């Protein structure tokens, strides 16, 4: 079964989605929300694609490879944006995004 074969990736995707959602929420509470706009946007994009890929893997979608390639690109973009900010939530998010991007590249 696909979901058993990709258990580590599913865990990594879920962790990335969780960190992105946390970062998104925390960014909205920062003093200068306008400065965090791109981070917030990419957090949403990344959380959504990670969640979608997680679902696609569990239903054995024939598009997993292509979705993983797109997911890797979005995770890298989100990670690069998050690492620009000194907030702890952004740094944790960047770390999760880069880990997820690498995992996605391995199946893309």
mmCIF file of C-alpha atoms in Angstrom:
data_model
loop_
_atom_site.group_PDB
_atom_site.id
_atom_site.type_symbol
_atom_site.label_atom_id
_atom_site.label_comp_id
_atom_site.label_asym_id
_atom_site.label_seq_id
_atom_site.Cartn_x
_atom_site.Cartn_y
_atom_site.Cartn_z
ATOM 1 C CA UNK A 1 0.000 0.000 0.000
ATOM 2 C CA UNK A 2 1.226 3.468 -0.908
ATOM 3 C CA UNK A 3 0.605 4.981 2.505
ATOM 4 C CA UNK A 4 2.719 2.283 4.202
ATOM 5 C CA UNK A 5 5.492 2.632 1.628
ATOM 6 C CA UNK A 6 5.628 6.407 2.196
ATOM 7 C CA UNK A 7 5.083 6.469 5.973
ATOM 8 C CA UNK A 8 8.119 8.703 6.631
ATOM 9 C CA UNK A 9 7.105 11.155 3.910
ATOM 10 C CA UNK A 10 3.537 11.297 5.225
ATOM 11 C CA UNK A 11 4.890 12.155 8.684
ATOM 12 C CA UNK A 12 7.200 14.830 7.234
ATOM 13 C CA UNK A 13 4.362 16.351 5.176
ATOM 14 C CA UNK A 14 2.109 16.445 8.226
ATOM 15 C CA UNK A 15 4.811 18.059 10.368
ATOM 16 C CA UNK A 16 5.462 20.693 7.701
ATOM 17 C CA UNK A 17 1.749 21.453 7.379
ATOM 18 C CA UNK A 18 1.502 21.811 11.164
ATOM 19 C CA UNK A 19 4.530 24.150 11.391
ATOM 20 C CA UNK A 20 3.234 26.258 8.482
ATOM 21 C CA UNK A 21 -0.184 26.584 10.112
ATOM 22 C CA UNK A 22 1.432 27.561 13.412
ATOM 23 C CA UNK A 23 3.705 30.091 11.664
ATOM 24 C CA UNK A 24 0.740 31.521 9.738
ATOM 25 C CA UNK A 25 -1.188 32.050 12.960
ATOM 26 C CA UNK A 26 1.814 33.464 14.838
ATOM 27 C CA UNK A 27 2.670 35.849 11.977
ATOM 28 C CA UNK A 28 -0.827 37.308 12.163
ATOM 29 C CA UNK A 29 -0.101 38.252 15.775
ATOM 30 C CA UNK A 30 3.200 40.029 15.040
ATOM 31 C CA UNK A 31 3.379 43.797 15.529
ATOM 32 C CA UNK A 32 4.142 44.481 11.863
ATOM 33 C CA UNK A 33 1.795 42.092 10.074
ATOM 34 C CA UNK A 34 2.355 43.894 6.777
ATOM 35 C CA UNK A 35 6.048 42.939 6.908
ATOM 36 C CA UNK A 36 4.959 39.304 7.357
ATOM 37 C CA UNK A 37 2.568 39.271 4.376
ATOM 38 C CA UNK A 38 4.702 37.107 2.079
ATOM 39 C CA UNK A 39 5.498 34.721 4.915
ATOM 40 C CA UNK A 40 1.788 34.389 5.699
ATOM 41 C CA UNK A 41 0.950 33.824 2.015
ATOM 42 C CA UNK A 42 3.588 31.127 1.584
ATOM 43 C CA UNK A 43 2.667 29.469 4.888
ATOM 44 C CA UNK A 44 -0.853 28.990 3.509
ATOM 45 C CA UNK A 45 0.358 27.729 0.127
ATOM 46 C CA UNK A 46 2.775 25.309 1.764
ATOM 47 C CA UNK A 47 0.318 23.958 4.339
ATOM 48 C CA UNK A 48 -2.259 23.393 1.612
ATOM 49 C CA UNK A 49 0.047 21.553 -0.806
ATOM 50 C CA UNK A 50 1.496 19.405 1.988
ATOM 51 C CA UNK A 51 -1.998 18.442 3.095
ATOM 52 C CA UNK A 52 -3.065 17.747 -0.484
ATOM 53 C CA UNK A 53 0.006 15.611 -1.211
ATOM 54 C CA UNK A 54 -0.539 13.692 2.018
ATOM 55 C CA UNK A 55 -4.074 12.899 0.869
ATOM 56 C CA UNK A 56 -2.960 12.063 -2.665
ATOM 57 C CA UNK A 57 -0.411 9.551 -1.373
ATOM 58 C CA UNK A 58 -2.946 7.819 0.853
ATOM 59 C CA UNK A 59 -5.348 7.370 -2.066
ATOM 60 C CA UNK A 60 -2.522 6.204 -4.380
ATOM 61 C CA UNK A 61 -3.005 9.059 -6.840
ATOM 62 C CA UNK A 62 -1.247 8.643 -10.195
ATOM 63 C CA UNK A 63 -0.058 12.261 -9.836
ATOM 64 C CA UNK A 64 2.039 11.826 -6.681
ATOM 65 C CA UNK A 65 5.328 12.422 -8.521
ATOM 66 C CA UNK A 66 4.179 15.668 -10.105
ATOM 67 C CA UNK A 67 2.542 16.874 -6.898
ATOM 68 C CA UNK A 68 5.707 16.074 -4.953
ATOM 69 C CA UNK A 69 7.731 18.174 -7.397
ATOM 70 C CA UNK A 70 5.412 21.159 -6.917
ATOM 71 C CA UNK A 71 5.336 20.577 -3.163
ATOM 72 C CA UNK A 72 9.150 20.653 -3.038
ATOM 73 C CA UNK A 73 9.186 24.004 -4.875
ATOM 74 C CA UNK A 74 6.586 25.543 -2.581
ATOM 75 C CA UNK A 75 8.293 24.192 0.549
ATOM 76 C CA UNK A 76 11.599 25.704 -0.575
ATOM 77 C CA UNK A 77 9.967 29.063 -1.278
ATOM 78 C CA UNK A 78 8.260 29.048 2.111
ATOM 79 C CA UNK A 79 11.450 27.977 3.875
ATOM 80 C CA UNK A 80 13.467 30.702 2.159
ATOM 81 C CA UNK A 81 10.928 33.342 3.173
ATOM 82 C CA UNK A 82 10.619 32.105 6.747
ATOM 83 C CA UNK A 83 14.371 31.994 7.310
ATOM 84 C CA UNK A 84 14.504 35.751 6.599
ATOM 85 C CA UNK A 85 12.620 36.385 9.854
ATOM 86 C CA UNK A 86 14.129 36.011 13.323
ATOM 87 C CA UNK A 87 10.929 34.821 14.980
ATOM 88 C CA UNK A 88 11.234 31.359 16.493
ATOM 89 C CA UNK A 89 8.071 30.191 14.724
ATOM 90 C CA UNK A 90 9.524 31.253 11.364
ATOM 91 C CA UNK A 91 12.818 29.479 12.010
ATOM 92 C CA UNK A 92 11.044 26.241 13.017
ATOM 93 C CA UNK A 93 8.832 26.530 9.953
ATOM 94 C CA UNK A 94 11.824 27.038 7.660
ATOM 95 C CA UNK A 95 13.488 23.934 9.081
ATOM 96 C CA UNK A 96 10.333 21.840 8.536
ATOM 97 C CA UNK A 97 9.921 23.219 5.005
ATOM 98 C CA UNK A 98 13.476 22.387 3.950
ATOM 99 C CA UNK A 99 13.180 18.876 5.398
ATOM 100 C CA UNK A 100 9.901 18.375 3.540
ATOM 101 C CA UNK A 101 11.292 19.756 0.278
ATOM 102 C CA UNK A 102 14.114 17.193 0.383
ATOM 103 C CA UNK A 103 11.702 14.351 1.147
ATOM 104 C CA UNK A 104 9.455 15.399 -1.744
ATOM 105 C CA UNK A 105 12.378 15.587 -4.174
ATOM 106 C CA UNK A 106 13.144 11.954 -3.370
ATOM 107 C CA UNK A 107 9.827 10.796 -4.831
ATOM 108 C CA UNK A 108 9.303 13.459 -7.497
#
